mmCIF file of C-alpha atoms in Angstrom:
data_model
loop_
_atom_site.group_PDB
_atom_site.id
_atom_site.type_symbol
_atom_site.label_atom_id
_atom_site.label_comp_id
_atom_site.label_asym_id
_atom_site.label_seq_id
_atom_site.Cartn_x
_atom_site.Cartn_y
_atom_site.Cartn_z
ATOM 1 C CA MET I 1 82.193 141.778 76.125
ATOM 2 C CA ILE I 2 83.748 138.269 75.771
ATOM 3 C CA LEU I 3 84.805 138.976 79.791
ATOM 4 C CA GLN I 4 81.457 140.859 80.373
ATOM 5 C CA GLN I 5 79.725 137.754 78.982
ATOM 6 C CA TYR I 6 81.233 135.043 80.476
ATOM 7 C CA LEU I 7 81.773 136.516 84.007
ATOM 8 C CA TYR I 8 79.081 134.647 86.122
ATOM 9 C CA GLN I 9 80.818 131.600 84.710
ATOM 10 C CA ILE I 10 84.700 132.531 85.222
ATOM 11 C CA ILE I 11 83.425 133.672 88.931
ATOM 12 C CA ALA I 12 82.192 130.128 89.605
ATOM 13 C CA THR I 13 85.161 127.928 87.723
ATOM 14 C CA VAL I 14 87.478 129.993 90.331
ATOM 15 C CA ILE I 15 85.205 129.781 93.443
ATOM 16 C CA ALA I 16 84.901 125.174 92.357
ATOM 17 C CA ILE I 17 88.244 125.160 92.702
ATOM 18 C CA VAL I 18 88.856 127.318 95.914
ATOM 19 C CA VAL I 19 86.312 124.647 97.002
ATOM 20 C CA PHE I 20 88.114 121.919 95.202
ATOM 21 C CA VAL I 21 91.561 122.313 96.249
ATOM 22 C CA VAL I 22 90.626 123.605 99.727
ATOM 23 C CA LEU I 23 88.553 120.595 99.943
ATOM 24 C CA ARG I 24 91.193 118.279 98.629
ATOM 25 C CA TYR I 25 94.145 118.911 100.966
ATOM 26 C CA LEU I 26 91.614 119.155 104.345
ATOM 27 C CA VAL I 27 90.417 115.244 103.385
ATOM 28 C CA ASN I 28 94.017 114.410 103.042
ATOM 29 C CA SER I 29 95.208 116.256 106.482
ATOM 30 C CA ILE I 30 92.724 114.042 107.931
ATOM 31 C CA ILE I 31 93.307 110.673 106.290
ATOM 32 C CA GLY I 32 96.444 111.519 107.142
ATOM 33 C CA LYS I 33 95.741 111.902 110.416
ATOM 34 C CA PHE I 34 93.072 109.083 111.524
ATOM 35 C CA GLY I 35 96.618 107.011 109.368
ATOM 36 C CA ARG I 36 98.914 107.570 111.567
ATOM 37 C CA LYS I 37 96.642 107.662 114.793
ATOM 38 C CA ALA I 38 95.778 103.858 113.896
ATOM 39 C CA ASP I 39 99.677 103.022 113.091
ATOM 40 C CA PHE I 40 99.029 102.289 109.459
ATOM 41 C CA GLY I 41 102.254 102.489 107.613
ATOM 42 C CA GLU I 42 102.240 105.165 105.006
ATOM 43 C CA SER I 43 102.094 102.819 101.759
ATOM 44 C CA ARG I 44 98.470 102.101 102.828
ATOM 45 C CA THR I 45 97.246 105.913 103.282
ATOM 46 C CA GLN I 46 98.676 106.974 100.509
ATOM 47 C CA LEU I 47 96.380 104.445 98.582
ATOM 48 C CA VAL I 48 93.172 105.899 99.852
ATOM 49 C CA LYS I 49 94.737 109.505 99.859
ATOM 50 C CA LYS I 50 94.653 108.469 96.360
ATOM 51 C CA TYR I 51 91.383 107.237 95.835
ATOM 52 C CA ILE I 52 90.052 110.208 97.271
ATOM 53 C CA ASP I 53 91.745 112.505 95.434
ATOM 54 C CA TYR I 54 90.156 110.629 91.741
ATOM 55 C CA PHE I 55 85.893 110.907 93.574
ATOM 56 C CA ILE I 56 86.935 114.793 94.326
ATOM 57 C CA TYR I 57 88.641 115.066 90.843
ATOM 58 C CA ALA I 58 85.851 113.449 89.827
ATOM 59 C CA LEU I 59 82.807 115.931 91.202
ATOM 60 C CA ALA I 60 85.289 118.878 89.843
ATOM 61 C CA VAL I 61 84.482 118.095 86.675
ATOM 62 C CA LEU I 62 81.024 117.261 86.695
ATOM 63 C CA THR I 63 80.727 120.520 88.824
ATOM 64 C CA LEU I 64 82.364 122.582 86.125
ATOM 65 C CA VAL I 65 80.905 120.624 83.465
ATOM 66 C CA SER I 66 77.459 122.600 84.721
ATOM 67 C CA ILE I 67 78.823 125.559 85.925
ATOM 68 C CA TRP I 68 79.550 126.279 81.607
ATOM 69 C CA GLY I 69 75.853 125.135 80.898
ATOM 70 C CA ILE I 70 75.982 121.947 79.968
ATOM 71 C CA LYS I 71 72.076 121.022 80.695
ATOM 72 C CA PRO I 72 71.300 118.312 82.954
ATOM 73 C CA GLU I 73 70.082 116.011 80.417
ATOM 74 C CA GLN I 74 73.446 115.950 78.576
ATOM 75 C CA ILE I 75 75.606 114.694 81.964
ATOM 76 C CA PHE I 76 73.663 112.550 83.106
ATOM 77 C CA LEU I 77 73.686 110.668 78.949
ATOM 78 C CA PHE I 78 77.460 111.407 78.661
ATOM 79 C CA VAL I 79 77.472 109.882 82.834
ATOM 80 C CA SER I 80 75.705 107.006 81.643
ATOM 81 C CA SER I 81 77.417 106.607 77.914
ATOM 82 C CA VAL I 82 80.926 106.284 80.273
ATOM 83 C CA LEU I 83 79.675 104.301 83.022
ATOM 84 C CA THR I 84 78.549 101.938 81.064
ATOM 85 C CA VAL I 85 81.810 101.909 78.776
ATOM 86 C CA ILE I 86 83.958 101.702 82.494
ATOM 87 C CA GLY I 87 81.206 98.931 83.553
ATOM 88 C CA VAL I 88 82.127 96.253 81.150
ATOM 89 C CA ALA I 89 85.623 96.918 80.582
ATOM 90 C CA PHE I 90 85.891 96.101 84.825
ATOM 91 C CA PHE I 91 83.554 92.908 84.661
ATOM 92 C CA ALA I 92 85.674 92.142 82.355
ATOM 93 C CA GLN I 93 88.228 92.824 84.599
ATOM 94 C CA TRP I 94 86.029 91.880 87.866
ATOM 95 C CA SER I 95 89.106 90.317 89.587
ATOM 96 C CA ILE I 96 91.650 93.804 89.899
ATOM 97 C CA LEU I 97 88.398 95.250 91.032
ATOM 98 C CA SER I 98 87.346 93.316 93.528
ATOM 99 C CA ASN I 99 91.454 93.033 94.728
ATOM 100 C CA ILE I 100 91.099 97.368 95.431
ATOM 101 C CA THR I 101 87.749 97.113 96.896
ATOM 102 C CA ALA I 102 89.449 93.871 99.554
ATOM 103 C CA GLY I 103 92.595 96.772 99.964
ATOM 104 C CA ILE I 104 90.557 99.830 101.370
ATOM 105 C CA ILE I 105 87.800 97.370 102.891
ATOM 106 C CA ILE I 106 91.505 95.829 104.885
ATOM 107 C CA PHE I 107 92.973 99.524 105.482
ATOM 108 C CA PHE I 108 90.001 100.616 107.893
ATOM 109 C CA SER I 109 88.635 97.467 109.159
ATOM 110 C CA SER I 110 92.183 96.382 110.179
ATOM 111 C CA PRO I 111 91.768 93.098 110.773
ATOM 112 C CA PHE I 112 95.572 92.400 110.260
ATOM 113 C CA ARG I 113 99.030 94.547 111.058
ATOM 114 C CA ILE I 114 102.436 94.752 109.024
ATOM 115 C CA GLY I 115 103.913 92.531 110.930
ATOM 116 C CA ASN I 116 101.441 90.074 111.950
ATOM 117 C CA THR I 117 101.922 86.900 112.023
ATOM 118 C CA ILE I 118 99.311 84.373 110.491
ATOM 119 C CA ARG I 119 97.858 81.332 109.208
ATOM 120 C CA PHE I 120 95.681 81.884 105.918
ATOM 121 C CA VAL I 121 93.335 79.338 106.299
ATOM 122 C CA ASP I 122 93.182 76.565 103.053
ATOM 123 C CA LYS I 123 92.860 73.251 102.962
ATOM 124 C CA GLU I 124 94.408 72.404 99.195
ATOM 125 C CA PHE I 125 97.267 75.377 100.208
ATOM 126 C CA PRO I 126 97.633 76.627 104.074
ATOM 127 C CA ILE I 127 99.921 79.772 104.863
ATOM 128 C CA GLU I 128 101.981 80.781 108.216
ATOM 129 C CA ALA I 129 104.253 83.867 107.656
ATOM 130 C CA LYS I 130 104.916 87.240 108.514
ATOM 131 C CA ILE I 131 102.704 90.216 106.295
ATOM 132 C CA ILE I 132 105.441 92.335 105.238
ATOM 133 C CA ASP I 133 103.807 94.960 103.290
ATOM 134 C CA ILE I 134 100.047 95.025 102.471
ATOM 135 C CA ARG I 135 99.223 96.502 98.718
ATOM 136 C CA SER I 136 96.320 98.271 96.073
ATOM 137 C CA PHE I 137 95.815 93.980 94.421
ATOM 138 C CA TYR I 138 98.393 92.064 97.074
ATOM 139 C CA THR I 139 99.395 91.653 100.726
ATOM 140 C CA LEU I 140 103.051 90.182 101.070
ATOM 141 C CA LEU I 141 104.274 87.516 103.242
ATOM 142 C CA LYS I 142 107.475 85.688 104.832
ATOM 143 C CA THR I 143 106.985 82.846 105.606
ATOM 144 C CA ALA I 144 109.973 81.440 108.562
ATOM 145 C CA LYS I 145 111.992 79.352 105.520
ATOM 146 C CA GLY I 146 112.809 83.197 104.103
ATOM 147 C CA GLU I 147 109.899 82.644 101.161
ATOM 148 C CA GLU I 148 107.379 85.936 99.892
ATOM 149 C CA ILE I 149 104.728 84.718 99.106
ATOM 150 C CA THR I 150 101.888 88.190 97.713
ATOM 151 C CA LEU I 151 97.964 86.806 98.190
ATOM 152 C CA PRO I 152 94.952 88.636 96.639
ATOM 153 C CA ASN I 153 93.848 91.162 99.252
ATOM 154 C CA ASN I 154 89.631 89.592 98.204
ATOM 155 C CA LEU I 155 91.225 85.803 99.621
ATOM 156 C CA LEU I 156 92.378 87.466 102.458
ATOM 157 C CA LEU I 157 88.798 88.410 103.250
ATOM 158 C CA GLN I 158 87.513 85.805 101.901
ATOM 159 C CA LYS I 159 89.195 83.131 103.626
ATOM 160 C CA GLY I 160 90.028 82.799 107.317
ATOM 161 C CA ILE I 161 92.338 84.079 108.927
ATOM 162 C CA ILE I 162 93.954 83.973 112.261
ATOM 163 C CA ILE I 163 96.475 85.825 113.750
ATOM 164 C CA ILE I 164 99.462 83.778 115.811
ATOM 165 C CA THR I 165 101.028 87.444 116.678
ATOM 166 C CA GLN I 166 100.435 90.767 117.593
ATOM 167 C CA GLN I 167 102.794 93.130 115.072
ATOM 168 C CA SER I 168 105.825 93.059 117.120
#
């Protein structure tokens, strides 16, 4: 009796889960192919896959919530409340969000790559170093003297960068 009462929701849930699993697989394979073709590092490709996965999971949850009968007004109220709390938290931590966003921009626009030697144009602290790794929040550099420097990704987009040598 209960199974028959919720048959539509059960079928729709199974279909939605299958669609989102297939979507996640397809998107991740496209990102992987793009990363290999553009010669991006595996860590950079995995980072973007993780961000896309979070987005797909959020869409899946919203879809499942709507399938099981929560009214759109209730969903809107819930989502707006959650986004308000998240917005306040991110406003307090804007540099974290800024560095994550900058990391994604650097990944897709690839103005420089791992292995490039760059000059970070800054009056107070000029740096010339080789890019060792580009991570979610920062880029790791190594100077000719062997010093390791971490620069926040948002600074790499805000300041001028001169690419001295291409990837070795």
